Amino acid sequence: MNPSLHTDRLLLTPYTPADEEEFVALFQDVSVSRWMGDGPSTEAEDRALFGRIFTKVYAENRFEVWAVKVGGELVGHAEIKPTEASGGHEIIYALAPSAWGRGLGTELALALLGHGFGTLGLAEVHATVAAGNAASLAVLGRIGFAHVRDIREDDGSTTRLLTCPGDSAVRASGASETAHTR
């Protein structure tokens, strides 16, 4: 079962069917979806993706996926899962523009790191970020991720593979303490 995590300002909980409209709105926001996967999808594709969270991910206990909330409002999406691109576990997260610029991305990434290193016992955690996504690259760099290699995508774009070792300075200074399982 997907645990709930909390930080000072964020609550990461398993999605419920009532989250569908906010999930779709987040994924339909082009300023968010341009950095996710293959970019923006149709509303129908995002609704199907939301459905698969329940029928595949949760039902088959594939990996952990959370609704990210502040004061009861869904402001983001988060995952930690094994990926072929990273060869290990990767954190994936997105925040709505209303949540940008307040340090919530850093808080969310640290919570995911803490869960990966603490609860899951991982030796390292990875992230893949579009080379043009300067904000995410900066957040991850500040918390101990280092660039490992570039991945050339089919469309000619570049994705950066980043890795954070479990013994990094940020980890030692308390990243694992940031998230608390409920």
CSV table of N, CA and C in Angstrom, one decimal:
chain,number,residue,atom,x,y,z
A,1,MET,N,0.8,-1.2,0.0
A,1,MET,CA,0.0,0.0,0.0
A,1,MET,C,0.9,1.2,0.0
A,2,ASN,N,0.5,2.2,-0.8
A,2,ASN,CA,1.2,3.5,-0.9
A,2,ASN,C,1.1,4.2,0.4
A,3,PRO,N,2.2,4.5,1.1
A,3,PRO,CA,2.2,5.3,2.3
A,3,PRO,C,1.9,6.7,2.1
A,4,SER,N,1.4,7.4,3.1
A,4,SER,CA,1.3,8.9,3.0
A,4,SER,C,2.5,9.5,3.6
A,5,LEU,N,3.0,10.5,3.0
A,5,LEU,CA,4.2,11.2,3.5
A,5,LEU,C,3.8,12.7,3.8
A,6,HIS,N,4.5,13.3,4.7
A,6,HIS,CA,4.2,14.7,5.0
A,6,HIS,C,5.5,15.4,5.3
A,7,THR,N,5.5,16.7,4.9
A,7,THR,CA,6.6,17.6,5.2
A,7,THR,C,6.0,18.7,6.0
A,8,ASP,N,6.8,19.8,6.2
A,8,ASP,CA,6.3,20.9,6.9
A,8,ASP,C,5.0,21.5,6.2
A,9,ARG,N,5.1,21.5,4.8
A,9,ARG,CA,3.9,22.2,4.1
A,9,ARG,C,3.2,21.2,3.2
A,10,LEU,N,3.7,20.1,2.9
A,10,LEU,CA,3.1,19.2,1.9
A,10,LEU,C,2.6,17.9,2.5
A,11,LEU,N,1.5,17.4,1.9
A,11,LEU,CA,1.0,16.1,2.2
A,11,LEU,C,1.0,15.3,0.9
A,12,LEU,N,1.6,14.2,0.9
A,12,LEU,CA,1.6,13.3,-0.2
A,12,LEU,C,0.8,12.1,0.2
A,13,THR,N,-0.3,12.0,-0.6
A,13,THR,CA,-1.3,10.9,-0.3
A,13,THR,C,-1.6,10.1,-1.5
A,14,PRO,N,-2.0,8.9,-1.4
A,14,PRO,CA,-2.5,8.1,-2.6
A,14,PRO,C,-3.6,8.9,-3.2
A,15,TYR,N,-3.7,8.9,-4.5
A,15,TYR,CA,-4.9,9.5,-5.2
A,15,TYR,C,-6.2,8.8,-4.8
A,16,THR,N,-7.2,9.6,-4.8
A,16,THR,CA,-8.6,9.1,-4.7
A,16,THR,C,-9.3,9.5,-6.0
A,17,PRO,N,-10.4,8.8,-6.3
A,17,PRO,CA,-11.2,9.2,-7.5
A,17,PRO,C,-11.6,10.6,-7.5
A,18,ALA,N,-11.8,11.2,-6.4
A,18,ALA,CA,-12.2,12.6,-6.3
A,18,ALA,C,-11.1,13.6,-6.8
A,19,ASP,N,-9.8,13.1,-6.9
A,19,ASP,CA,-8.7,13.9,-7.4
A,19,ASP,C,-8.7,14.1,-8.9
A,20,GLU,N,-9.5,13.4,-9.6
A,20,GLU,CA,-9.4,13.3,-11.1
A,20,GLU,C,-9.4,14.7,-11.8
A,21,GLU,N,-10.3,15.6,-11.4
A,21,GLU,CA,-10.4,16.8,-12.1
A,21,GLU,C,-9.1,17.7,-11.9
A,22,GLU,N,-8.6,17.7,-10.7
A,22,GLU,CA,-7.4,18.4,-10.4
A,22,GLU,C,-6.2,17.8,-11.0
A,23,PHE,N,-6.1,16.5,-11.1
A,23,PHE,CA,-5.1,15.8,-11.8
A,23,PHE,C,-5.0,16.1,-13.2
A,24,VAL,N,-6.2,16.1,-13.9
A,24,VAL,CA,-6.3,16.4,-15.3
A,24,VAL,C,-5.9,17.8,-15.5
A,25,ALA,N,-6.4,18.8,-14.7
A,25,ALA,CA,-6.0,20.2,-14.8
A,25,ALA,C,-4.5,20.4,-14.7
A,26,LEU,N,-3.9,19.7,-13.8
A,26,LEU,CA,-2.4,19.8,-13.7
A,26,LEU,C,-1.7,19.3,-14.9
A,27,PHE,N,-2.1,18.1,-15.4
A,27,PHE,CA,-1.4,17.5,-16.6
A,27,PHE,C,-1.8,18.2,-17.9
A,28,GLN,N,-2.9,18.9,-17.9
A,28,GLN,CA,-3.3,19.7,-19.1
A,28,GLN,C,-2.7,21.1,-19.1
A,29,ASP,N,-2.1,21.5,-18.0
A,29,ASP,CA,-1.4,22.8,-18.0
A,29,ASP,C,-0.1,22.7,-18.8
A,30,VAL,N,0.0,23.3,-19.9
A,30,VAL,CA,1.2,23.2,-20.8
A,30,VAL,C,2.5,23.6,-20.2
A,31,SER,N,2.4,24.5,-19.2
A,31,SER,CA,3.7,25.0,-18.6
A,31,SER,C,4.2,23.9,-17.7
A,32,VAL,N,3.3,22.9,-17.3
A,32,VAL,CA,3.7,21.7,-16.5
A,32,VAL,C,4.1,20.6,-17.4
A,33,SER,N,3.1,20.2,-18.3
A,33,SER,CA,3.2,19.0,-19.1
A,33,SER,C,4.4,19.1,-20.1
A,34,ARG,N,4.8,20.3,-20.5
A,34,ARG,CA,5.9,20.4,-21.5
A,34,ARG,C,7.1,19.7,-21.0
A,35,TRP,N,7.3,19.5,-19.7
A,35,TRP,CA,8.5,18.9,-19.1
A,35,TRP,C,8.3,17.4,-18.8
A,36,MET,N,7.1,16.9,-19.0
A,36,MET,CA,6.8,15.6,-18.5
A,36,MET,C,6.7,14.6,-19.7
A,37,GLY,N,7.3,13.5,-19.5
A,37,GLY,CA,7.3,12.4,-20.5
A,37,GLY,C,7.5,12.9,-21.9
A,38,ASP,N,6.6,12.7,-22.8
A,38,ASP,CA,6.7,13.1,-24.2
A,38,ASP,C,6.0,14.5,-24.4
A,39,GLY,N,5.7,15.2,-23.4
A,39,GLY,CA,5.1,16.5,-23.5
A,39,GLY,C,3.6,16.4,-23.3
A,40,PRO,N,2.9,17.5,-23.7
A,40,PRO,CA,1.4,17.5,-23.5
A,40,PRO,C,0.7,16.4,-24.2
A,41,SER,N,-0.3,15.9,-23.5
A,41,SER,CA,-1.2,14.9,-24.0
A,41,SER,C,-2.6,15.4,-24.1
A,42,THR,N,-3.5,14.7,-24.7
A,42,THR,CA,-4.9,15.1,-24.8
A,42,THR,C,-5.6,14.9,-23.4
A,43,GLU,N,-6.7,15.6,-23.2
A,43,GLU,CA,-7.4,15.4,-22.0
A,43,GLU,C,-7.8,13.9,-21.8
A,44,ALA,N,-8.2,13.3,-22.9
A,44,ALA,CA,-8.6,11.9,-22.8
A,44,ALA,C,-7.5,11.0,-22.4
A,45,GLU,N,-6.3,11.3,-22.9
A,45,GLU,CA,-5.1,10.5,-22.5
A,45,GLU,C,-4.8,10.7,-21.0
A,46,ASP,N,-4.9,11.9,-20.5
A,46,ASP,CA,-4.6,12.2,-19.1
A,46,ASP,C,-5.7,11.5,-18.2
A,47,ARG,N,-6.9,11.5,-18.6
A,47,ARG,CA,-8.0,10.8,-17.9
A,47,ARG,C,-7.7,9.3,-17.9
A,48,ALA,N,-7.2,8.7,-19.0
A,48,ALA,CA,-6.8,7.3,-19.0
A,48,ALA,C,-5.6,7.0,-18.1
A,49,LEU,N,-4.7,8.0,-18.1
A,49,LEU,CA,-3.5,7.8,-17.2
A,49,LEU,C,-4.0,7.8,-15.8
A,50,PHE,N,-4.9,8.7,-15.4
A,50,PHE,CA,-5.4,8.8,-14.0
A,50,PHE,C,-6.1,7.4,-13.7
A,51,GLY,N,-6.8,6.9,-14.6
A,51,GLY,CA,-7.5,5.6,-14.4
A,51,GLY,C,-6.5,4.5,-14.1
A,52,ARG,N,-5.4,4.5,-14.9
A,52,ARG,CA,-4.3,3.4,-14.8
A,52,ARG,C,-3.6,3.5,-13.4
A,53,ILE,N,-3.6,4.7,-12.8
A,53,ILE,CA,-3.0,4.7,-11.4
A,53,ILE,C,-3.8,3.8,-10.5
A,54,PHE,N,-5.1,3.6,-10.7
A,54,PHE,CA,-5.9,2.7,-9.8
A,54,PHE,C,-5.8,1.3,-10.3
A,55,THR,N,-6.0,1.1,-11.7
A,55,THR,CA,-6.2,-0.2,-12.2
A,55,THR,C,-4.8,-1.0,-12.4
A,56,LYS,N,-3.8,-0.2,-12.5
A,56,LYS,CA,-2.5,-0.9,-12.7
A,56,LYS,C,-1.5,-0.6,-11.5
A,57,VAL,N,-1.2,0.7,-11.3
A,57,VAL,CA,-0.2,1.0,-10.4
A,57,VAL,C,-0.5,0.6,-8.9
A,58,TYR,N,-1.7,1.1,-8.5
A,58,TYR,CA,-2.1,0.7,-7.1
A,58,TYR,C,-2.5,-0.8,-7.0
A,59,ALA,N,-3.4,-1.2,-8.0
A,59,ALA,CA,-3.9,-2.6,-7.9
A,59,ALA,C,-2.8,-3.6,-8.0
A,60,GLU,N,-1.8,-3.4,-8.7
A,60,GLU,CA,-0.7,-4.3,-8.9
A,60,GLU,C,0.5,-4.0,-8.1
A,61,ASN,N,0.4,-2.9,-7.2
A,61,ASN,CA,1.5,-2.5,-6.3
A,61,ASN,C,2.8,-2.3,-7.1
A,62,ARG,N,2.7,-1.7,-8.3
A,62,ARG,CA,3.9,-1.5,-9.1
A,62,ARG,C,4.9,-0.6,-8.6
A,63,PHE,N,4.5,0.6,-8.1
A,63,PHE,CA,5.4,1.6,-7.6
A,63,PHE,C,4.6,2.6,-6.8
A,64,GLU,N,5.2,3.6,-6.2
A,64,GLU,CA,4.5,4.6,-5.4
A,64,GLU,C,4.2,5.9,-6.2
A,65,VAL,N,3.0,6.3,-6.1
A,65,VAL,CA,2.5,7.5,-6.8
A,65,VAL,C,1.6,8.3,-5.8
A,66,TRP,N,1.8,9.6,-5.7
A,66,TRP,CA,1.1,10.4,-4.8
A,66,TRP,C,0.5,11.6,-5.4
A,67,ALA,N,-0.6,12.0,-4.8
A,67,ALA,CA,-1.2,13.4,-5.0
A,67,ALA,C,-0.4,14.3,-4.0
A,68,VAL,N,0.0,15.4,-4.5
A,68,VAL,CA,0.7,16.3,-3.6
A,68,VAL,C,-0.2,17.5,-3.3
A,69,LYS,N,-0.5,17.7,-2.0
A,69,LYS,CA,-1.5,18.6,-1.6
A,69,LYS,C,-0.9,19.6,-0.5
A,70,VAL,N,-1.4,20.8,-0.6
A,70,VAL,CA,-1.1,21.9,0.3
A,70,VAL,C,-2.5,22.4,0.8
A,71,GLY,N,-2.7,22.3,2.1
A,71,GLY,CA,-4.0,22.7,2.7
A,71,GLY,C,-5.2,22.1,2.0
A,72,GLY,N,-5.1,20.8,1.6
A,72,GLY,CA,-6.2,20.1,1.0
A,72,GLY,C,-6.3,20.3,-0.5
A,73,GLU,N,-5.6,21.2,-1.1
A,73,GLU,CA,-5.6,21.5,-2.5
A,73,GLU,C,-4.5,20.7,-3.3
A,74,LEU,N,-4.9,20.0,-4.3
A,74,LEU,CA,-3.9,19.3,-5.1
A,74,LEU,C,-3.0,20.3,-5.9
A,75,VAL,N,-1.7,20.3,-5.6
A,75,VAL,CA,-0.8,21.2,-6.3
A,75,VAL,C,0.3,20.5,-7.1
A,76,GLY,N,0.2,19.1,-7.0
A,76,GLY,CA,1.3,18.4,-7.7
A,76,GLY,C,1.1,16.9,-7.8
A,77,HIS,N,2.1,16.3,-8.4
A,77,HIS,CA,2.1,14.8,-8.6
A,77,HIS,C,3.5,14.4,-8.3
A,78,ALA,N,3.6,13.2,-7.7
A,78,ALA,CA,4.9,12.6,-7.4
A,78,ALA,C,5.0,11.1,-7.5
A,79,GLU,N,6.1,10.6,-7.9
A,79,GLU,CA,6.3,9.2,-8.0
A,79,GLU,C,7.8,8.8,-7.6
A,80,ILE,N,8.0,7.6,-7.3
A,80,ILE,CA,9.3,7.0,-7.2
A,80,ILE,C,9.2,5.6,-7.7
A,81,LYS,N,9.9,5.3,-8.8
A,81,LYS,CA,9.8,4.0,-9.4
A,81,LYS,C,11.0,3.6,-10.2
A,82,PRO,N,11.2,2.3,-10.4
A,82,PRO,CA,12.3,1.8,-11.2
A,82,PRO,C,12.1,2.2,-12.6
A,83,THR,N,13.1,2.7,-13.3
A,83,THR,CA,13.0,3.0,-14.7
A,83,THR,C,14.2,2.4,-15.5
A,84,GLU,N,14.0,2.1,-16.7
A,84,GLU,CA,15.0,1.6,-17.6
A,84,GLU,C,16.1,2.6,-17.8
A,85,ALA,N,15.6,3.9,-18.1
A,85,ALA,CA,16.6,5.0,-18.4
A,85,ALA,C,17.6,5.2,-17.3
A,86,SER,N,17.2,5.0,-16.0
A,86,SER,CA,18.1,5.3,-14.9
A,86,SER,C,18.8,4.1,-14.5
A,87,GLY,N,18.3,2.9,-14.7
A,87,GLY,CA,18.9,1.7,-14.2
A,87,GLY,C,18.7,1.5,-12.7
A,88,GLY,N,17.7,2.3,-12.2
A,88,GLY,CA,17.5,2.2,-10.8
A,88,GLY,C,16.1,2.9,-10.5
A,89,HIS,N,16.0,3.4,-9.3
A,89,HIS,CA,14.7,4.1,-8.9
A,89,HIS,C,14.9,5.6,-9.3
A,90,GLU,N,13.8,6.2,-9.9
A,90,GLU,CA,13.8,7.5,-10.3
A,90,GLU,C,12.7,8.3,-9.6
A,91,ILE,N,13.0,9.5,-9.2
A,91,ILE,CA,11.9,10.4,-8.7
A,91,ILE,C,11.3,11.2,-9.8
A,92,ILE,N,10.0,11.3,-9.8
A,92,ILE,CA,9.3,12.1,-10.9
A,92,ILE,C,8.3,13.0,-10.1
A,93,TYR,N,8.3,14.3,-10.4
A,93,TYR,CA,7.4,15.1,-9.7
A,93,TYR,C,7.0,16.3,-10.6
A,94,ALA,N,5.9,16.9,-10.3
A,94,ALA,CA,5.4,18.1,-11.0
A,94,ALA,C,4.6,18.9,-10.1
A,95,LEU,N,4.8,20.2,-10.2
A,95,LEU,CA,4.0,21.1,-9.4
A,95,LEU,C,3.2,22.1,-10.3
A,96,ALA,N,2.0,22.5,-9.9
A,96,ALA,CA,1.2,23.5,-10.6
A,96,ALA,C,2.0,24.9,-10.5
A,97,PRO,N,1.8,25.7,-11.5
A,97,PRO,CA,2.4,27.0,-11.4
A,97,PRO,C,2.1,27.8,-10.2
A,98,SER,N,0.9,27.6,-9.6
A,98,SER,CA,0.6,28.3,-8.3
A,98,SER,C,1.5,27.9,-7.2
A,99,ALA,N,2.2,26.8,-7.3
A,99,ALA,CA,3.1,26.4,-6.2
A,99,ALA,C,4.5,26.7,-6.5
A,100,TRP,N,4.8,27.3,-7.6
A,100,TRP,CA,6.2,27.6,-8.0
A,100,TRP,C,6.7,28.8,-7.2
A,101,GLY,N,8.0,28.8,-7.0
A,101,GLY,CA,8.7,29.9,-6.4
A,101,GLY,C,8.6,30.0,-4.9
A,102,ARG,N,8.2,29.0,-4.3
A,102,ARG,CA,8.0,29.0,-2.8
A,102,ARG,C,8.9,27.9,-2.1
A,103,GLY,N,9.7,27.3,-2.9
A,103,GLY,CA,10.6,26.2,-2.3
A,103,GLY,C,9.9,24.9,-2.1
A,104,LEU,N,8.7,24.8,-2.7
A,104,LEU,CA,7.9,23.5,-2.6
A,104,LEU,C,8.5,22.4,-3.4
A,105,GLY,N,9.2,22.7,-4.5
A,105,GLY,CA,9.8,21.7,-5.4
A,105,GLY,C,11.0,21.1,-4.6
A,106,THR,N,11.8,21.9,-3.9
A,106,THR,CA,12.9,21.4,-3.1
A,106,THR,C,12.3,20.5,-2.0
A,107,GLU,N,11.3,21.0,-1.3
A,107,GLU,CA,10.7,20.2,-0.2
A,107,GLU,C,10.2,18.9,-0.7
A,108,LEU,N,9.5,18.9,-1.9
A,108,LEU,CA,9.0,17.7,-2.4
A,108,LEU,C,10.1,16.7,-2.8
A,109,ALA,N,11.1,17.2,-3.5
A,109,ALA,CA,12.2,16.3,-3.9
A,109,ALA,C,12.9,15.8,-2.7
A,110,LEU,N,13.1,16.5,-1.7
A,110,LEU,CA,13.7,16.0,-0.4
A,110,LEU,C,12.9,14.9,0.2
A,111,ALA,N,11.5,15.1,0.2
A,111,ALA,CA,10.7,14.1,0.7
A,111,ALA,C,10.8,12.8,0.0
A,112,LEU,N,10.8,12.9,-1.4
A,112,LEU,CA,11.0,11.7,-2.2
A,112,LEU,C,12.3,11.0,-2.0
A,113,LEU,N,13.4,11.8,-1.8
A,113,LEU,CA,14.7,11.3,-1.5
A,113,LEU,C,14.7,10.6,-0.1
A,114,GLY,N,14.1,11.2,0.9
A,114,GLY,CA,14.0,10.6,2.2
A,114,GLY,C,13.3,9.3,2.2
A,115,HIS,N,12.2,9.2,1.4
A,115,HIS,CA,11.5,8.0,1.3
A,115,HIS,C,12.3,6.9,0.5
A,116,GLY,N,13.0,7.3,-0.5
A,116,GLY,CA,13.8,6.4,-1.3
A,116,GLY,C,15.0,5.8,-0.5
A,117,PHE,N,15.7,6.7,0.2
A,117,PHE,CA,16.8,6.3,1.0
A,117,PHE,C,16.4,5.6,2.3
A,118,GLY,N,15.4,6.1,3.0
A,118,GLY,CA,14.9,5.6,4.2
A,118,GLY,C,14.0,4.4,4.1
A,119,THR,N,12.8,4.6,3.7
A,119,THR,CA,11.8,3.5,3.6
A,119,THR,C,12.2,2.4,2.6
A,120,LEU,N,12.6,2.8,1.4
A,120,LEU,CA,13.0,1.8,0.4
A,120,LEU,C,14.4,1.3,0.5
A,121,GLY,N,15.3,2.0,1.2
A,121,GLY,CA,16.6,1.5,1.5
A,121,GLY,C,17.5,1.6,0.2
A,122,LEU,N,17.3,2.5,-0.7
A,122,LEU,CA,18.0,2.6,-1.9
A,122,LEU,C,19.4,3.2,-1.6
A,123,ALA,N,20.4,2.8,-2.4
A,123,ALA,CA,21.8,3.3,-2.3
A,123,ALA,C,21.9,4.6,-3.1
A,124,GLU,N,21.1,4.8,-4.1
A,124,GLU,CA,21.1,6.0,-4.9
A,124,GLU,C,19.7,6.2,-5.5
A,125,VAL,N,19.4,7.5,-5.8
A,125,VAL,CA,18.2,7.8,-6.4
A,125,VAL,C,18.5,8.6,-7.7
A,126,HIS,N,17.7,8.4,-8.7
A,126,HIS,CA,18.0,9.1,-10.0
A,126,HIS,C,16.8,10.0,-10.4
A,127,ALA,N,17.1,10.9,-11.3
A,127,ALA,CA,16.1,11.8,-11.9
A,127,ALA,C,16.4,12.0,-13.4
A,128,THR,N,15.4,12.1,-14.2
A,128,THR,CA,15.7,12.5,-15.6
A,128,THR,C,15.0,13.8,-15.8
A,129,VAL,N,15.7,14.8,-16.4
A,129,VAL,CA,15.1,16.1,-16.6
A,129,VAL,C,15.5,16.6,-17.9
A,130,ALA,N,14.5,17.2,-18.6
A,130,ALA,CA,14.8,17.9,-19.9
A,130,ALA,C,15.9,18.9,-19.7
A,131,ALA,N,16.8,18.9,-20.7
A,131,ALA,CA,18.0,19.8,-20.6
A,131,ALA,C,17.6,21.3,-20.5
A,132,GLY,N,16.4,21.6,-21.0
A,132,GLY,CA,15.9,23.0,-21.0
A,132,GLY,C,15.2,23.4,-19.7
A,133,ASN,N,15.0,22.4,-18.8
A,133,ASN,CA,14.2,22.7,-17.6
A,133,ASN,C,15.2,23.2,-16.5
A,134,ALA,N,15.6,24.4,-16.6
A,134,ALA,CA,16.6,25.0,-15.7
A,134,ALA,C,16.2,25.0,-14.3
A,135,ALA,N,14.9,25.2,-14.0
A,135,ALA,CA,14.4,25.3,-12.6
A,135,ALA,C,14.6,23.9,-11.9
A,136,SER,N,14.2,22.9,-12.6
A,136,SER,CA,14.3,21.5,-12.0
A,136,SER,C,15.7,21.1,-11.8
A,137,LEU,N,16.5,21.4,-12.8
A,137,LEU,CA,18.0,21.1,-12.8
A,137,LEU,C,18.6,21.8,-11.6
A,138,ALA,N,18.2,23.1,-11.3
A,138,ALA,CA,18.8,23.8,-10.2
A,138,ALA,C,18.3,23.2,-8.9
A,139,VAL,N,17.1,22.9,-8.8
A,139,VAL,CA,16.6,22.3,-7.5
A,139,VAL,C,17.3,21.0,-7.2
A,140,LEU,N,17.4,20.2,-8.2
A,140,LEU,CA,18.1,18.9,-7.9
A,140,LEU,C,19.6,19.0,-7.7
A,141,GLY,N,20.2,20.0,-8.3
A,141,GLY,CA,21.6,20.2,-8.1
A,141,GLY,C,21.9,20.7,-6.6
A,142,ARG,N,21.0,21.5,-6.1
A,142,ARG,CA,21.1,22.1,-4.8
A,142,ARG,C,21.0,21.0,-3.7
A,143,ILE,N,20.2,19.9,-4.0
A,143,ILE,CA,20.0,18.9,-3.0
A,143,ILE,C,20.9,17.7,-3.1
A,144,GLY,N,21.9,17.7,-4.0
A,144,GLY,CA,22.9,16.6,-4.1
A,144,GLY,C,22.9,15.8,-5.3
A,145,PHE,N,22.0,16.1,-6.3
A,145,PHE,CA,22.0,15.3,-7.5
A,145,PHE,C,23.2,15.8,-8.4
A,146,ALA,N,23.8,14.9,-9.1
A,146,ALA,CA,24.9,15.3,-10.0
A,146,ALA,C,24.6,14.7,-11.4
A,147,HIS,N,25.0,15.5,-12.4
A,147,HIS,CA,24.7,15.0,-13.8
A,147,HIS,C,25.6,13.8,-14.1
A,148,VAL,N,25.0,12.8,-14.6
A,148,VAL,CA,25.7,11.5,-15.0
A,148,VAL,C,26.0,11.4,-16.5
A,149,ARG,N,24.9,11.6,-17.2
A,149,ARG,CA,25.0,11.6,-18.7
A,149,ARG,C,23.8,12.2,-19.3
A,150,ASP,N,23.9,12.4,-20.6
A,150,ASP,CA,22.8,12.9,-21.4
A,150,ASP,C,22.2,11.8,-22.2
A,151,ILE,N,20.9,11.9,-22.4
A,151,ILE,CA,20.2,10.9,-23.2
A,151,ILE,C,19.6,11.7,-24.4
A,152,ARG,N,19.9,11.2,-25.6
A,152,ARG,CA,19.4,11.8,-26.8
A,152,ARG,C,18.0,11.2,-27.1
A,153,GLU,N,17.0,12.0,-27.1
A,153,GLU,CA,15.6,11.5,-27.4
A,153,GLU,C,15.4,11.4,-28.9
A,154,ASP,N,14.3,10.6,-29.2
A,154,ASP,CA,14.0,10.4,-30.6
A,154,ASP,C,13.7,11.7,-31.4
A,155,ASP,N,13.1,12.7,-30.6
A,155,ASP,CA,12.8,14.0,-31.3
A,155,ASP,C,14.0,14.9,-31.4
A,156,GLY,N,15.2,14.4,-31.0
A,156,GLY,CA,16.4,15.2,-31.0
A,156,GLY,C,16.7,16.0,-29.8
A,157,SER,N,15.8,16.1,-28.8
A,157,SER,CA,16.0,16.8,-27.6
A,157,SER,C,16.9,16.0,-26.7
A,158,THR,N,17.4,16.7,-25.6
A,158,THR,CA,18.3,16.1,-24.7
A,158,THR,C,17.7,16.0,-23.3
A,159,THR,N,17.8,14.8,-22.7
A,159,THR,CA,17.4,14.6,-21.3
A,159,THR,C,18.6,14.4,-20.5
A,160,ARG,N,18.7,15.0,-19.3
A,160,ARG,CA,19.8,14.8,-18.4
A,160,ARG,C,19.5,13.8,-17.4
A,161,LEU,N,20.4,12.8,-17.2
A,161,LEU,CA,20.2,11.8,-16.2
A,161,LEU,C,21.1,12.3,-15.0
A,162,LEU,N,20.4,12.4,-13.8
A,162,LEU,CA,21.1,12.9,-12.6
A,162,LEU,C,21.0,11.8,-11.6
A,163,THR,N,22.0,11.7,-10.7
A,163,THR,CA,22.0,10.7,-9.6
A,163,THR,C,22.4,11.4,-8.3
A,164,CYS,N,21.7,11.0,-7.2
A,164,CYS,CA,22.0,11.4,-5.9
A,164,CYS,C,22.4,10.2,-5.1
A,165,PRO,N,23.7,10.1,-4.7
A,165,PRO,CA,24.1,8.9,-3.8
A,165,PRO,C,23.5,9.0,-2.4
A,166,GLY,N,23.2,7.9,-1.8
A,166,GLY,CA,22.7,7.9,-0.5
A,166,GLY,C,23.6,8.5,0.6
A,167,ASP,N,24.8,8.6,0.3
A,167,ASP,CA,25.8,9.1,1.3
A,167,ASP,C,26.2,10.6,1.0
A,168,SER,N,25.4,11.2,0.1
A,168,SER,CA,25.7,12.6,-0.2
A,168,SER,C,25.6,13.5,1.0
A,169,ALA,N,26.2,14.7,0.9
A,169,ALA,CA,26.2,15.7,2.0
A,169,ALA,C,24.8,16.1,2.4
A,170,VAL,N,23.9,16.3,1.4
A,170,VAL,CA,22.5,16.7,1.7
A,170,VAL,C,21.8,15.6,2.4
A,171,ARG,N,22.0,14.3,2.0
A,171,ARG,CA,21.4,13.2,2.7
A,171,ARG,C,21.9,13.2,4.1
A,172,ALA,N,23.2,13.4,4.3
A,172,ALA,CA,23.7,13.3,5.7
A,172,ALA,C,23.2,14.4,6.6
A,173,SER,N,22.8,15.5,5.9
A,173,SER,CA,22.3,16.7,6.7
A,173,SER,C,20.8,16.6,7.0
A,174,GLY,N,20.2,15.6,6.6
A,174,GLY,CA,18.8,15.4,7.0
A,174,GLY,C,17.7,15.2,6.0
A,175,ALA,N,18.1,15.0,4.7
A,175,ALA,CA,17.1,14.7,3.7
A,175,ALA,C,16.2,13.5,4.1
A,176,SER,N,16.8,12.6,4.7
A,176,SER,CA,16.0,11.4,5.1
A,176,SER,C,15.0,11.7,6.2
A,177,GLU,N,15.3,12.8,6.9
A,177,GLU,CA,14.4,13.1,8.0
A,177,GLU,C,13.2,14.0,7.6
A,178,THR,N,13.2,14.5,6.3
A,178,THR,CA,12.2,15.4,5.8
A,178,THR,C,10.9,14.8,5.7
A,179,ALA,N,10.8,13.6,5.2
A,179,ALA,CA,9.5,12.9,5.0
A,179,ALA,C,9.2,11.9,6.2
A,180,HIS,N,8.0,11.9,6.6
A,180,HIS,CA,7.6,11.1,7.7
A,180,HIS,C,6.4,10.2,7.2
A,181,THR,N,6.5,8.9,7.3
A,181,THR,CA,5.4,8.0,6.8
A,181,THR,C,4.4,8.0,7.9
A,182,ARG,N,3.1,8.1,7.4
A,182,ARG,CA,2.0,8.1,8.3
A,182,ARG,C,1.4,6.7,8.4
